[in-house]
Amino acid sequence: MSSDKMAARPAMTQQARRGLPKPLRTLLDTSGLIAIFILLFIGLSVLVPDFLTGRNIVGLLLSVTLIGTIATTMMMVLALGEVDLSVASIVAFTGVVAAVVTSNTGSVLIGVAVGIGAGAAVGAFNGFVVARFGINSLIATLAAMEFVRGLAYITSGGDAVMITVPGFFDLGSAAFLGLTLPVWTMIGCFVVFGVVLNLTAFGRNTLATGGNAEAASLAGVNVRRLKITVFALQGLVAGIAGVLLTSRMGLGDPNTSLGLELAVISACVLGGVSLSGGVASITGVLVGVLIMGCVQNAMGLLNVPTFYQYLVRGAILLLAVMFDRWKQSRRAGGG
């Protein structure tokens, strides 16, 4: 009798969990990761000099804006069961385009609009190639990564493009409540895409397609249009991030952000987004971004040599992928 009750207890717990609102279920599912982040933050605050200073915390937030902003839409791409390796090239390309157009027209508005539009166009093209021709997104975006980086070099003439309009620099330096525009942009993206993922039909369709594209299509989801839209959003947000980065640097550099795509994917996978699609958490992605940012910041404060930093980042990516694989096996086994 008592053993039956004990065996039924986990099932009752799972049933009760399914009855909770989705945002609360997501928070419960990421509670372990949140606990790890809290312990990591406390440990770094105690062991790393100057880590907990106000200036360093603001600098830490600014340092993760590029990865964090793009991770909000990479989360959607991965949830769809796809991947986008072209984001770093889009960042460089849109920054160069914005710099060239702004300097030639003298208009910051036109330069920013054209730069972001170029990013959205590349993203939509990626989505079209993947959805229309059924090409594996890893291969399609790998080709786009090389192609778009080449466009960045061609547009810039192979060298960094200096910006001649002073107003362009305000995009990266404008501040409100002590936080700059890039930080507020990242926060805004997390809020917007958190709502999209959890509270809209678009988000539900994205997760459903990532879980089983054929079943989603039979249920009435226009899978082809959905993929194009998600990739276009990825390009749009990467374009925004590229323009803001260019404003902060003061020039359009075709060499910038090399390897960024791996850092973004690492943050997403570390945050619980499944590489096989169908599973994503905006809270988990936020925590994943902050964990990577804290580790990188601590290594900088401790003057860890760059080549050791590569080892640490590679280890984080490997552990994140192994953890994702373990969770997939656990779900497949009904655990």
Short mmCIF file of C-alpha atoms in Angstrom, two decimals:
data_model
loop_
_atom_site.label_atom_id
_atom_site.label_comp_id
_atom_site.label_asym_id
_atom_site.label_seq_id
_atom_site.Cartn_x
_atom_site.Cartn_y
_atom_site.Cartn_z
CA MET A 1 0.00 0.00 0.00
CA SER A 2 2.66 2.43 1.04
CA SER A 3 4.88 1.41 -1.87
CA ASP A 4 1.99 2.11 -4.29
CA LYS A 5 1.61 5.56 -2.83
CA MET A 6 5.33 6.17 -3.17
CA ALA A 7 5.28 5.02 -6.80
CA ALA A 8 2.32 7.28 -7.58
CA ARG A 9 3.86 10.32 -5.96
CA PRO A 10 6.25 11.24 -8.85
CA ALA A 11 3.39 10.91 -11.35
CA MET A 12 1.25 13.20 -9.23
CA THR A 13 4.11 15.66 -9.07
CA GLN A 14 4.51 15.65 -12.85
CA GLN A 15 0.76 16.05 -13.30
CA ALA A 16 0.70 18.97 -10.90
CA ARG A 17 3.63 20.54 -12.74
CA ARG A 18 1.82 20.24 -16.08
CA GLY A 19 -1.13 22.09 -14.54
CA LEU A 20 1.01 25.14 -13.78
CA PRO A 21 1.23 28.14 -16.15
CA LYS A 22 4.00 27.70 -18.75
CA PRO A 23 6.25 30.57 -17.45
CA LEU A 24 6.17 29.02 -13.97
CA ARG A 25 6.95 25.54 -15.34
CA THR A 26 9.87 27.03 -17.26
CA LEU A 27 11.18 28.69 -14.11
CA LEU A 28 11.01 25.37 -12.24
CA ASP A 29 12.80 23.56 -15.07
CA THR A 30 15.66 26.10 -15.01
CA SER A 31 15.89 26.34 -11.21
CA GLY A 32 18.99 24.12 -11.17
CA LEU A 33 20.78 26.34 -13.68
CA ILE A 34 19.78 29.45 -11.71
CA ALA A 35 21.21 27.88 -8.56
CA ILE A 36 24.49 27.16 -10.39
CA PHE A 37 24.66 30.79 -11.55
CA ILE A 38 24.02 32.10 -8.02
CA LEU A 39 26.76 29.87 -6.58
CA LEU A 40 29.14 30.88 -9.38
CA PHE A 41 28.40 34.58 -8.82
CA ILE A 42 28.96 34.29 -5.07
CA GLY A 43 32.18 32.34 -5.60
CA LEU A 44 33.57 34.87 -8.08
CA SER A 45 32.56 37.76 -5.81
CA VAL A 46 34.59 36.23 -2.98
CA LEU A 47 37.58 34.92 -4.92
CA VAL A 48 38.10 37.47 -7.73
CA PRO A 49 39.27 40.96 -6.74
CA ASP A 50 37.06 43.85 -7.94
CA PHE A 51 34.46 41.48 -9.42
CA LEU A 52 31.59 42.85 -7.32
CA THR A 53 32.34 46.54 -7.87
CA GLY A 54 29.59 48.60 -9.51
CA ARG A 55 31.86 49.59 -12.37
CA ASN A 56 32.72 45.96 -13.14
CA ILE A 57 29.09 44.80 -13.02
CA VAL A 58 28.08 47.52 -15.49
CA GLY A 59 31.03 46.54 -17.67
CA LEU A 60 30.02 42.87 -17.44
CA LEU A 61 26.51 43.68 -18.65
CA LEU A 62 27.92 45.70 -21.53
CA SER A 63 30.31 42.87 -22.45
CA VAL A 64 27.47 40.36 -22.89
CA THR A 65 25.18 42.61 -24.92
CA LEU A 66 26.33 41.26 -28.28
CA ILE A 67 25.99 37.59 -27.32
CA GLY A 68 22.86 38.17 -25.25
CA THR A 69 20.99 40.14 -27.90
CA ILE A 70 21.64 37.61 -30.67
CA ALA A 71 20.98 34.65 -28.34
CA THR A 72 17.33 35.70 -28.01
CA THR A 73 16.70 34.88 -31.67
CA MET A 74 19.23 32.06 -31.91
CA MET A 75 17.03 30.47 -29.25
CA MET A 76 14.11 30.62 -31.72
CA VAL A 77 16.22 29.15 -34.53
CA LEU A 78 17.43 26.27 -32.36
CA ALA A 79 13.91 25.70 -31.01
CA LEU A 80 12.86 25.32 -34.63
CA GLY A 81 15.36 22.48 -34.98
CA GLU A 82 17.74 24.55 -37.10
CA VAL A 83 21.00 26.44 -36.57
CA ASP A 84 22.47 29.69 -37.92
CA LEU A 85 26.26 29.95 -38.27
CA SER A 86 26.14 33.21 -40.23
CA VAL A 87 25.33 35.60 -37.37
CA ALA A 88 28.92 36.76 -36.83
CA SER A 89 29.28 37.58 -40.53
CA ILE A 90 25.94 39.40 -40.47
CA VAL A 91 27.15 41.50 -37.53
CA ALA A 92 30.29 42.50 -39.46
CA PHE A 93 28.42 43.08 -42.73
CA THR A 94 25.64 45.21 -41.26
CA GLY A 95 28.15 47.28 -39.32
CA VAL A 96 30.15 47.98 -42.47
CA VAL A 97 27.01 48.78 -44.47
CA ALA A 98 25.75 51.16 -41.77
CA ALA A 99 29.16 52.88 -41.60
CA VAL A 100 29.44 53.29 -45.39
CA VAL A 101 25.88 54.51 -45.90
CA THR A 102 26.01 56.89 -42.91
CA SER A 103 29.28 58.43 -44.07
CA ASN A 104 28.10 58.77 -47.69
CA THR A 105 24.64 60.20 -46.94
CA GLY A 106 25.40 62.09 -43.74
CA SER A 107 22.24 60.58 -42.24
CA VAL A 108 22.43 58.33 -39.20
CA LEU A 109 18.81 57.25 -39.66
CA ILE A 110 19.35 56.09 -43.25
CA GLY A 111 22.61 54.34 -42.37
CA VAL A 112 21.05 52.47 -39.43
CA ALA A 113 17.94 51.52 -41.43
CA VAL A 114 19.95 50.20 -44.38
CA GLY A 115 22.34 48.29 -42.10
CA ILE A 116 19.56 46.59 -40.14
CA GLY A 117 17.62 45.96 -43.35
CA ALA A 118 20.67 44.25 -44.85
CA GLY A 119 20.80 41.93 -41.84
CA ALA A 120 17.10 41.07 -42.13
CA ALA A 121 17.54 40.41 -45.87
CA VAL A 122 20.40 37.98 -45.26
CA GLY A 123 18.37 36.21 -42.57
CA ALA A 124 15.32 35.93 -44.85
CA PHE A 125 17.53 34.56 -47.63
CA ASN A 126 18.92 31.93 -45.25
CA GLY A 127 15.41 30.96 -44.27
CA PHE A 128 14.28 30.78 -47.88
CA VAL A 129 17.17 28.49 -48.84
CA VAL A 130 16.52 26.20 -45.87
CA ALA A 131 12.72 26.13 -46.22
CA ARG A 132 12.33 26.15 -49.99
CA PHE A 133 15.12 23.76 -51.00
CA GLY A 134 15.27 21.63 -47.86
CA ILE A 135 19.00 22.22 -47.43
CA ASN A 136 20.42 21.43 -44.00
CA SER A 137 20.64 24.73 -42.12
CA LEU A 138 24.15 23.92 -40.88
CA ILE A 139 25.42 23.74 -44.47
CA ALA A 140 23.28 26.61 -45.77
CA THR A 141 24.35 29.05 -43.07
CA LEU A 142 27.96 27.88 -43.21
CA ALA A 143 27.94 28.92 -46.87
CA ALA A 144 26.22 32.18 -45.92
CA MET A 145 28.85 32.80 -43.25
CA GLU A 146 31.60 32.81 -45.89
CA PHE A 147 29.52 34.63 -48.49
CA VAL A 148 28.38 37.45 -46.18
CA ARG A 149 31.85 37.91 -44.68
CA GLY A 150 33.10 38.31 -48.24
CA LEU A 151 30.41 40.95 -48.86
CA ALA A 152 31.63 42.79 -45.78
CA TYR A 153 35.19 42.89 -47.15
CA ILE A 154 33.97 43.98 -50.60
CA THR A 155 31.74 46.73 -49.17
CA SER A 156 34.53 48.07 -46.98
CA GLY A 157 37.23 47.74 -49.62
CA GLY A 158 39.06 45.26 -47.42
CA ASP A 159 39.70 47.73 -44.61
CA ALA A 160 37.87 49.25 -41.66
CA VAL A 161 35.46 52.08 -42.55
CA MET A 162 35.78 55.22 -40.48
CA ILE A 163 32.51 57.00 -39.63
CA THR A 164 32.44 60.72 -40.36
CA VAL A 165 29.07 61.57 -38.76
CA PRO A 166 29.46 62.23 -35.00
CA GLY A 167 25.80 61.49 -34.26
CA PHE A 168 26.35 57.83 -35.09
CA PHE A 169 28.48 57.39 -31.97
CA ASP A 170 25.54 58.34 -29.74
CA LEU A 171 23.91 54.97 -30.47
CA GLY A 172 26.56 53.12 -28.50
CA SER A 173 27.09 55.68 -25.75
CA ALA A 174 23.57 56.98 -25.00
CA ALA A 175 22.63 56.00 -21.44
CA PHE A 176 19.53 55.83 -19.25
CA LEU A 177 19.53 54.96 -15.53
CA GLY A 178 23.23 54.20 -15.75
CA LEU A 179 22.87 51.64 -18.55
CA THR A 180 23.78 52.26 -22.18
CA LEU A 181 21.55 51.69 -25.20
CA PRO A 182 23.16 48.32 -26.10
CA VAL A 183 22.28 47.00 -22.62
CA TRP A 184 18.69 48.26 -22.88
CA THR A 185 18.44 46.73 -26.34
CA MET A 186 19.49 43.34 -24.95
CA ILE A 187 16.98 43.64 -22.11
CA GLY A 188 14.26 44.60 -24.60
CA CYS A 189 15.05 41.58 -26.79
CA PHE A 190 14.81 39.22 -23.83
CA VAL A 191 11.43 40.67 -22.87
CA VAL A 192 10.04 40.67 -26.42
CA PHE A 193 11.18 37.19 -27.39
CA GLY A 194 10.30 35.81 -23.98
CA VAL A 195 6.73 36.95 -24.59
CA VAL A 196 6.82 35.66 -28.18
CA LEU A 197 8.07 32.23 -27.12
CA ASN A 198 5.78 31.70 -24.15
CA LEU A 199 2.61 33.67 -24.85
CA THR A 200 2.00 33.69 -28.61
CA ALA A 201 0.88 31.21 -31.25
CA PHE A 202 4.06 32.01 -33.17
CA GLY A 203 6.19 30.76 -30.27
CA ARG A 204 4.07 27.65 -29.78
CA ASN A 205 4.26 26.89 -33.51
CA THR A 206 8.03 27.29 -33.42
CA LEU A 207 8.39 24.78 -30.59
CA ALA A 208 5.88 22.42 -32.23
CA THR A 209 7.76 22.53 -35.53
CA GLY A 210 11.07 21.88 -33.78
CA GLY A 211 9.52 18.94 -31.97
CA ASN A 212 7.88 17.39 -35.03
CA ALA A 213 7.72 19.40 -38.26
CA GLU A 214 5.46 16.90 -40.02
CA ALA A 215 2.91 16.88 -37.20
CA ALA A 216 2.99 20.69 -37.03
CA SER A 217 2.34 20.89 -40.76
CA LEU A 218 -0.60 18.48 -40.48
CA ALA A 219 -1.95 20.66 -37.66
CA GLY A 220 -2.07 23.63 -40.01
CA VAL A 221 1.26 25.35 -39.37
CA ASN A 222 2.85 26.89 -42.47
CA VAL A 223 6.29 25.46 -41.71
CA ARG A 224 8.00 27.05 -44.71
CA ARG A 225 6.80 30.56 -43.89
CA LEU A 226 7.60 30.04 -40.20
CA LYS A 227 11.21 29.11 -40.96
CA ILE A 228 11.71 32.09 -43.23
CA THR A 229 10.25 34.42 -40.58
CA VAL A 230 12.41 33.02 -37.77
CA PHE A 231 15.61 33.30 -39.83
CA ALA A 232 14.62 36.83 -40.90
CA LEU A 233 14.20 37.78 -37.23
CA GLN A 234 17.62 36.30 -36.54
CA GLY A 235 19.14 38.45 -39.28
CA LEU A 236 17.23 41.53 -38.08
CA VAL A 237 18.46 41.21 -34.49
CA ALA A 238 22.01 40.42 -35.62
CA GLY A 239 21.80 43.57 -37.75
CA ILE A 240 20.74 45.65 -34.75
CA ALA A 241 23.59 44.19 -32.71
CA GLY A 242 26.03 44.87 -35.56
CA VAL A 243 25.02 48.51 -35.86
CA LEU A 244 25.33 49.07 -32.11
CA LEU A 245 28.72 47.36 -32.04
CA THR A 246 29.93 49.55 -34.90
CA SER A 247 28.78 52.64 -33.01
CA ARG A 248 30.69 51.53 -29.93
CA MET A 249 33.88 50.82 -31.92
CA GLY A 250 33.60 53.99 -33.98
CA LEU A 251 34.18 52.17 -37.27
CA GLY A 252 32.82 49.42 -39.49
CA ASP A 253 35.24 46.50 -39.30
CA PRO A 254 34.80 43.48 -41.62
CA ASN A 255 37.06 41.44 -39.30
CA THR A 256 34.91 41.84 -36.20
CA SER A 257 33.07 39.15 -34.22
CA LEU A 258 35.00 36.12 -35.49
CA GLY A 259 33.73 33.05 -33.62
CA LEU A 260 30.71 34.87 -32.22
CA GLU A 261 28.29 32.24 -33.53
CA LEU A 262 29.82 29.53 -31.32
CA ALA A 263 29.59 31.72 -28.22
CA VAL A 264 25.92 32.45 -28.93
CA ILE A 265 25.07 28.79 -29.51
CA SER A 266 27.01 27.83 -26.37
CA ALA A 267 24.98 30.29 -24.28
CA CYS A 268 21.71 28.94 -25.68
CA VAL A 269 22.60 25.27 -25.16
CA LEU A 270 23.97 26.03 -21.70
CA GLY A 271 20.61 27.68 -21.02
CA GLY A 272 18.68 24.53 -21.84
CA VAL A 273 17.81 25.05 -25.52
CA SER A 274 17.84 21.67 -27.26
CA LEU A 275 19.98 21.28 -30.37
CA SER A 276 17.38 18.86 -31.70
CA GLY A 277 14.61 21.45 -31.47
CA GLY A 278 11.31 21.73 -29.62
CA VAL A 279 12.73 22.83 -26.26
CA ALA A 280 13.68 26.40 -25.31
CA SER A 281 13.60 28.68 -22.28
CA ILE A 282 14.18 32.42 -22.35
CA THR A 283 15.07 32.34 -18.63
CA GLY A 284 17.61 29.60 -19.26
CA VAL A 285 19.17 31.53 -22.14
CA LEU A 286 19.49 34.63 -19.96
CA VAL A 287 21.22 32.61 -17.24
CA GLY A 288 23.43 30.90 -19.82
CA VAL A 289 24.53 34.29 -21.19
CA LEU A 290 25.27 35.58 -17.68
CA ILE A 291 27.25 32.46 -16.73
CA MET A 292 29.45 32.80 -19.81
CA GLY A 293 29.80 36.53 -19.22
CA CYS A 294 30.83 36.06 -15.59
CA VAL A 295 33.42 33.42 -16.48
CA GLN A 296 34.86 35.59 -19.25
CA ASN A 297 34.88 38.67 -17.00
CA ALA A 298 36.61 36.80 -14.18
CA MET A 299 39.29 35.49 -16.53
CA GLY A 300 39.92 39.04 -17.70
CA LEU A 301 40.22 40.36 -14.13
CA LEU A 302 42.64 37.54 -13.29
CA ASN A 303 44.68 38.24 -16.45
CA VAL A 304 44.28 34.69 -17.72
CA PRO A 305 46.20 34.35 -21.03
CA THR A 306 44.03 34.38 -24.14
CA PHE A 307 44.90 30.84 -25.22
CA TYR A 308 43.72 29.48 -21.86
CA GLN A 309 40.50 31.42 -22.30
CA TYR A 310 39.93 29.54 -25.56
CA LEU A 311 40.30 26.27 -23.64
CA VAL A 312 37.72 27.35 -21.07
CA ARG A 313 35.21 28.49 -23.69
CA GLY A 314 35.67 25.25 -25.60
CA ALA A 315 35.14 23.25 -22.41
CA ILE A 316 31.94 25.17 -21.67
CA LEU A 317 30.60 24.42 -25.16
CA LEU A 318 31.50 20.72 -24.86
CA LEU A 319 29.86 20.42 -21.42
CA ALA A 320 26.76 22.24 -22.67
CA VAL A 321 26.40 19.86 -25.63
CA MET A 322 26.97 16.82 -23.41
CA PHE A 323 24.35 18.11 -20.98
CA ASP A 324 21.91 18.63 -23.85
CA ARG A 325 22.55 15.09 -25.03
CA TRP A 326 21.95 13.74 -21.52
CA LYS A 327 18.63 15.60 -21.29
CA GLN A 328 17.55 14.25 -24.68
CA SER A 329 18.31 10.69 -23.55
CA ARG A 330 16.43 11.27 -20.33
CA ARG A 331 13.37 12.60 -22.18
CA ALA A 332 13.49 9.70 -24.63
CA GLY A 333 13.59 7.27 -21.71
CA GLY A 334 10.64 8.96 -20.06
CA GLY A 335 12.73 10.15 -17.13
#
